[in-house]
Amino acid sequence: MEYNFRCTCPITSALDVVGDRWILVIVKLMLLEGRYTFNTMKESDEGIATNILTAKLKLMEGYELIRKEKLPNNKKTNIYSLTDRGLSLTPLIIELTLWSDAHLKDVHDTLKIGNEVELINHDREGVIAAIKSQYLAKMKDILNPDT
Amino acid sequence: MEYNFRCTCPITSALDVVGDRWILVIVKLMLLEGRYTFNTMKESDEGIATNILTAKLKLMEGYELIRKEKLPNNKKTNIYSLTDRGLSLTPLIIELTLWSDAHLKDVHDTLKIGNEVELINHDREGVIAAIKSQYLAKMKDILNPDT
DNA sequence: CCGGATCCGTTTCGATACTG
DNA sequence: CAGTATCGAAACGGATCCGG
């Protein structure tokens, strides 16, 4: 292909979101591990401290990556869910997971996405769309179980 | 699509590389802006401090993302180039650039990848392959101008 | 128990100035 | 050109505390 891709514009602003390890971790916890409460997030294998979790959740809310709500019948538990903007990070999370899978076999036995890797390579857009729609359906079910 | 994607394995190790804003910036400078010396990197619009640049380049060398060489006829200028491992971050850089383009129009007028975005969406794999092969050809030319 | 907030010692960052 | 040195600011992390 005859093609010359150049991008000389700084990306530092984007990196406030995308270059922040904890933000990426939290999006991954919500999107790929199905976690949506403070405690389930802090209990993940990522080992995030509570003060950091508090700070990052607040930050992400400010960036409009996530939304914080409560269930009508439960006044104490906060439900965190990804906004459309947050979900727009899905391709990045996918690439991140693929990269981990390809380069960190030595660190972790497997990322447990095993044969999923083939699927992603075969129908990338389909997988991304499926992840998003299934996430939305699930969160809708949690926040609005009656309908 | 009937599909349930889950990844419960921690990605923190990957984030030592991918969650580090400066590493991503540097890869982008090398890959998309064609910079390969210390000074040209520090003079980019990303505004990276010299001590940070030094530290990150050293780190990336340790991670085997980049290689540091000198031209035979120039003993003072270091030539930094991406290894295969470093180039494997290309899809991530692409996603990062796309995300910036989609969400930071307010910060920067444009990322100057304009209609390239369509091209990426149309032939993602082709664009990635092209970027890599053109990078390799260019660096080979710089490091080995005679052949 | 859940969902944080606060304190505090340690590490890292980042801007500027300076050097071989 | 390619870094060091310095130093204040910010981030991290862990432990603990607190209101519901």
XYZ file of C-alpha atoms (C1' of nucleotides) in Angstrom:
334
model
C 0.000 0.000 0.000
C 1.254 3.452 -0.868
C 0.580 5.303 2.299
C 2.164 7.767 4.631
C 0.593 8.056 8.036
C 1.764 10.931 10.175
C 0.331 12.482 13.286
C 2.273 15.401 14.703
C -0.414 16.602 17.058
C 0.334 16.000 20.737
C -1.676 13.248 22.345
C -0.898 14.197 25.912
C -4.452 15.267 26.613
C -5.759 11.887 25.578
C -3.187 10.310 27.823
C -4.768 11.878 30.874
C -7.329 9.192 30.274
C -5.582 6.541 28.260
C -2.139 6.830 29.811
C -3.470 6.431 33.321
C -2.942 2.837 34.338
C -5.645 2.832 36.962
C -8.286 4.242 34.694
C -7.577 1.504 32.190
C -7.620 -1.095 34.941
C -10.971 0.130 36.210
C -12.522 0.168 32.755
C -11.266 -3.354 32.271
C -12.717 -4.457 35.624
C -16.075 -3.028 34.675
C -16.136 -4.140 31.071
C -14.410 -7.508 31.087
C -14.899 -8.688 34.656
C -18.402 -7.425 35.218
C -17.576 -5.521 38.403
C -19.705 -2.501 39.236
C -19.360 -1.823 42.984
C -16.548 -0.316 45.006
C -15.875 -3.482 46.952
C -15.848 -5.919 44.063
C -13.385 -3.633 42.315
C -11.057 -3.381 45.259
C -11.156 -7.157 45.696
C -9.985 -7.860 42.161
C -6.577 -9.313 41.454
C -5.326 -5.948 40.263
C -4.619 -4.948 43.858
C -5.868 -1.384 43.817
C -5.795 0.554 47.109
C -9.030 2.041 48.379
C -7.824 5.613 48.356
C -6.636 5.266 44.779
C -9.897 3.642 43.781
C -11.841 6.490 45.363
C -9.744 9.089 43.610
C -9.838 7.441 40.210
C -13.559 6.783 40.281
C -14.094 10.441 41.059
C -11.766 11.422 38.249
C -13.499 9.130 35.799
C -16.846 10.536 36.780
C -15.458 13.979 36.012
C -14.258 12.765 32.628
C -17.738 11.329 32.077
C -16.339 7.879 31.551
C -18.524 6.396 34.261
C -21.786 7.106 36.036
C -22.534 6.644 39.730
C -26.030 5.609 40.762
C -27.881 3.834 43.520
C -30.563 1.203 43.355
C -33.940 2.487 44.562
C -34.192 -0.230 47.184
C -30.599 0.020 48.372
C -29.358 3.341 49.593
C -25.832 2.330 50.495
C -24.417 0.467 47.519
C -23.170 2.585 44.647
C -23.473 1.178 41.163
C -20.784 2.349 38.781
C -21.410 1.919 35.089
C -19.586 2.918 31.939
C -21.021 5.749 29.892
C -20.922 5.722 26.099
C -17.668 7.600 26.362
C -16.304 4.978 28.698
C -17.478 2.223 26.376
C -15.667 3.941 23.531
C -12.484 2.714 25.164
C -13.446 -0.866 24.344
C -11.172 -1.163 21.281
C -8.286 0.086 23.370
C -9.000 -2.382 26.135
C -9.159 -5.126 23.538
C -5.788 -4.157 22.112
C -4.393 -3.962 25.603
C -5.651 -7.426 26.403
C -4.298 -8.816 23.150
C -0.924 -7.242 23.805
C -0.844 -8.667 27.318
C -1.752 -12.043 25.963
C 0.985 -11.939 23.360
C 3.781 -10.543 25.504
C 3.207 -11.528 29.082
C 2.850 -15.271 28.855
C 5.912 -15.428 31.038
C 4.310 -13.378 33.787
C 0.916 -15.013 33.869
C 0.194 -18.529 32.645
C -2.589 -17.292 30.475
C -4.900 -14.362 30.301
C -7.771 -16.776 29.997
C -8.942 -15.297 26.784
C -7.384 -18.294 25.044
C -9.198 -19.079 21.834
C -11.005 -15.771 22.066
C -7.925 -14.271 20.494
C -8.699 -16.005 17.218
C -12.248 -14.788 17.381
C -11.110 -11.204 17.847
C -8.734 -11.425 14.934
C -11.435 -12.947 12.792
C -14.301 -10.594 13.577
C -12.913 -7.674 15.508
C -15.777 -5.279 14.956
C -18.318 -7.957 15.773
C -16.636 -8.826 19.030
C -16.389 -5.191 20.074
C -20.029 -4.578 19.256
C -21.011 -7.722 21.149
C -19.033 -6.725 24.217
C -20.646 -3.314 24.282
C -24.212 -4.473 23.718
C -23.895 -7.239 26.266
C -22.481 -4.800 28.778
C -25.323 -2.369 28.220
C -27.934 -5.113 28.462
C -26.431 -6.401 31.685
C -26.205 -3.000 33.363
C -29.710 -2.133 32.276
C -30.858 -5.337 33.889
C -29.075 -4.467 37.105
C -30.287 -0.900 37.292
C -33.749 -1.637 36.001
C -34.592 -5.229 36.844
C -38.350 -4.817 36.453
C -38.584 -3.756 32.830
C -23.498 -12.788 18.358
C -23.704 -15.193 21.262
C -20.552 -14.435 23.075
C -19.225 -13.925 26.543
C -15.854 -12.289 26.798
C -14.252 -12.317 30.203
C -10.702 -11.687 31.307
C -10.092 -11.968 35.028
C -6.341 -12.018 34.834
C -4.619 -8.870 36.098
C -3.167 -6.662 33.411
C -0.997 -4.590 35.712
C 2.196 -6.029 34.280
C 1.189 -4.981 30.800
C 0.398 -1.559 32.160
C 4.024 -1.036 33.138
C 4.399 -0.593 29.422
C 0.983 0.371 28.146
C -0.204 2.382 31.117
C 2.851 4.596 31.044
C 1.945 7.785 29.230
C 5.497 8.633 28.255
C 6.254 5.261 26.792
C 3.212 5.580 24.575
C 4.192 9.116 23.647
C 7.696 8.048 22.722
C 6.488 5.147 20.615
C 4.166 7.539 18.864
C 6.987 10.029 18.263
C 9.101 7.312 16.736
C 6.411 5.565 14.771
C 4.140 8.369 13.597
C 6.424 11.372 13.631
C 9.592 9.724 12.408
C 11.774 10.940 15.275
C 14.746 8.820 16.254
C 17.209 11.012 18.182
C 17.114 12.356 21.716
C 16.934 15.967 20.654
C 14.239 15.632 18.034
C 12.138 13.798 20.594
C 12.553 16.430 23.239
C 11.687 19.143 20.723
C 8.347 17.616 19.843
C 5.078 19.246 20.819
C 4.530 16.670 23.545
C 6.745 18.691 25.872
C 8.705 15.904 27.495
C 11.405 16.893 29.986
C 14.931 15.704 29.344
C 15.282 13.736 32.537
C 12.018 11.940 31.874
C 13.065 11.233 28.313
C 16.345 9.773 29.509
C 14.634 7.614 32.102
C 11.944 6.352 29.785
C 14.306 5.553 26.940
C 16.395 3.535 29.359
C 13.286 1.779 30.628
C 12.097 1.010 27.125
C 15.486 -0.382 26.233
C 15.174 -2.664 29.241
C 11.737 -3.752 28.081
C 13.244 -4.388 24.649
C 10.805 -2.020 23.029
C 13.582 0.025 21.471
C 17.191 -0.346 20.437
C 19.978 2.206 20.841
C 22.687 2.378 18.209
C 25.190 4.746 16.688
C 26.031 5.368 13.091
C 29.539 4.165 12.224
C 30.595 7.622 11.051
C 29.002 9.514 13.944
C 30.023 8.646 17.453
C 27.912 11.176 19.286
C 24.395 10.822 17.915
C 22.315 7.965 19.273
C 19.782 6.414 16.957
C 16.768 4.967 18.721
C 14.610 2.532 16.810
C 11.640 0.381 17.646
C 12.181 -3.342 17.971
C 9.593 -5.851 16.786
C 8.213 -5.798 20.275
C 7.956 -2.027 20.136
C 6.293 -2.200 16.744
C 3.769 -4.624 18.173
C 2.310 -1.617 19.971
C 1.206 -0.172 16.645
C -2.443 -1.271 16.943
C -2.575 0.313 20.375
C -1.108 3.558 19.105
C -3.652 3.526 16.305
C -6.519 3.074 18.745
C -5.091 5.793 20.912
C -4.898 8.164 17.985
C -8.425 7.311 16.900
C -9.714 7.872 20.416
C -7.949 11.214 20.633
C -9.386 12.185 17.303
C -12.897 11.268 18.381
C -12.863 12.771 21.863
C -10.454 15.665 21.928
C -11.674 17.809 19.063
C -12.331 20.429 21.701
C -8.740 20.429 22.901
C -6.996 20.352 19.551
C -8.598 21.545 16.335
C -7.697 18.364 14.622
C -5.233 15.586 15.030
C -4.336 15.997 11.399
C -5.142 12.457 10.584
C -8.369 13.736 9.056
C -9.488 11.454 6.256
C -6.958 8.893 7.396
C -9.542 7.873 9.955
C -11.758 6.516 7.195
C -8.854 4.639 5.738
C -8.110 3.011 9.077
C -11.699 1.993 9.564
C -11.819 0.624 6.041
C -8.604 -1.371 6.017
C -7.262 -1.499 9.527
C -4.920 -4.423 9.085
C -3.571 -2.992 5.853
C -2.815 0.353 7.417
C -1.081 -1.239 10.391
C 1.011 -3.446 8.145
C 1.891 -0.462 5.975
C 2.946 1.642 8.937
C 5.204 -1.106 10.216
C 6.832 -1.961 6.915
C 7.397 1.673 6.052
C 8.930 2.264 9.466
C 11.270 -0.695 9.079
C 12.290 0.362 5.582
C 13.004 3.884 6.723
C 15.065 2.895 9.752
C 16.988 0.369 7.710
C 17.787 3.149 5.297
C 19.014 5.379 8.105
C 21.118 2.757 9.828
C 22.356 1.158 6.647
C 22.331 3.757 3.895
C 24.745 1.901 1.644
C 22.827 -1.301 1.022
C -20.296 -5.582 56.475
C -20.142 -1.433 52.646
C -18.213 2.761 50.810
C -15.348 5.476 51.297
C -12.097 9.569 53.810
C -7.862 10.840 56.015
C -3.204 10.655 57.409
C 1.499 9.812 56.317
C 5.924 7.854 54.632
C 7.843 6.710 50.170
C 8.311 6.990 45.290
C 7.945 9.246 41.071
C 7.351 13.328 38.203
C 8.557 17.402 36.016
C 10.758 22.104 35.166
C 14.809 24.309 34.955
C 19.588 24.731 35.050
C 23.769 22.894 34.001
C 27.567 19.633 31.778
C 30.741 16.777 28.696
C 23.759 16.315 20.881
C 22.702 13.770 24.756
C 22.172 13.699 28.650
C 22.835 14.980 34.789
C 21.744 17.390 39.017
C 18.674 19.410 41.834
C 14.563 20.165 44.193
C 9.707 21.076 44.955
C 5.225 19.049 43.653
C 2.393 15.376 42.851
C 1.130 10.533 43.009
C 1.187 6.111 45.238
C 0.261 2.652 48.930
C -1.016 0.894 53.304
C -3.070 1.411 57.354
C -6.527 3.193 59.852
C -10.755 5.374 60.916
C -15.643 6.506 60.295
C -20.744 6.913 59.214
C -24.545 4.122 57.844
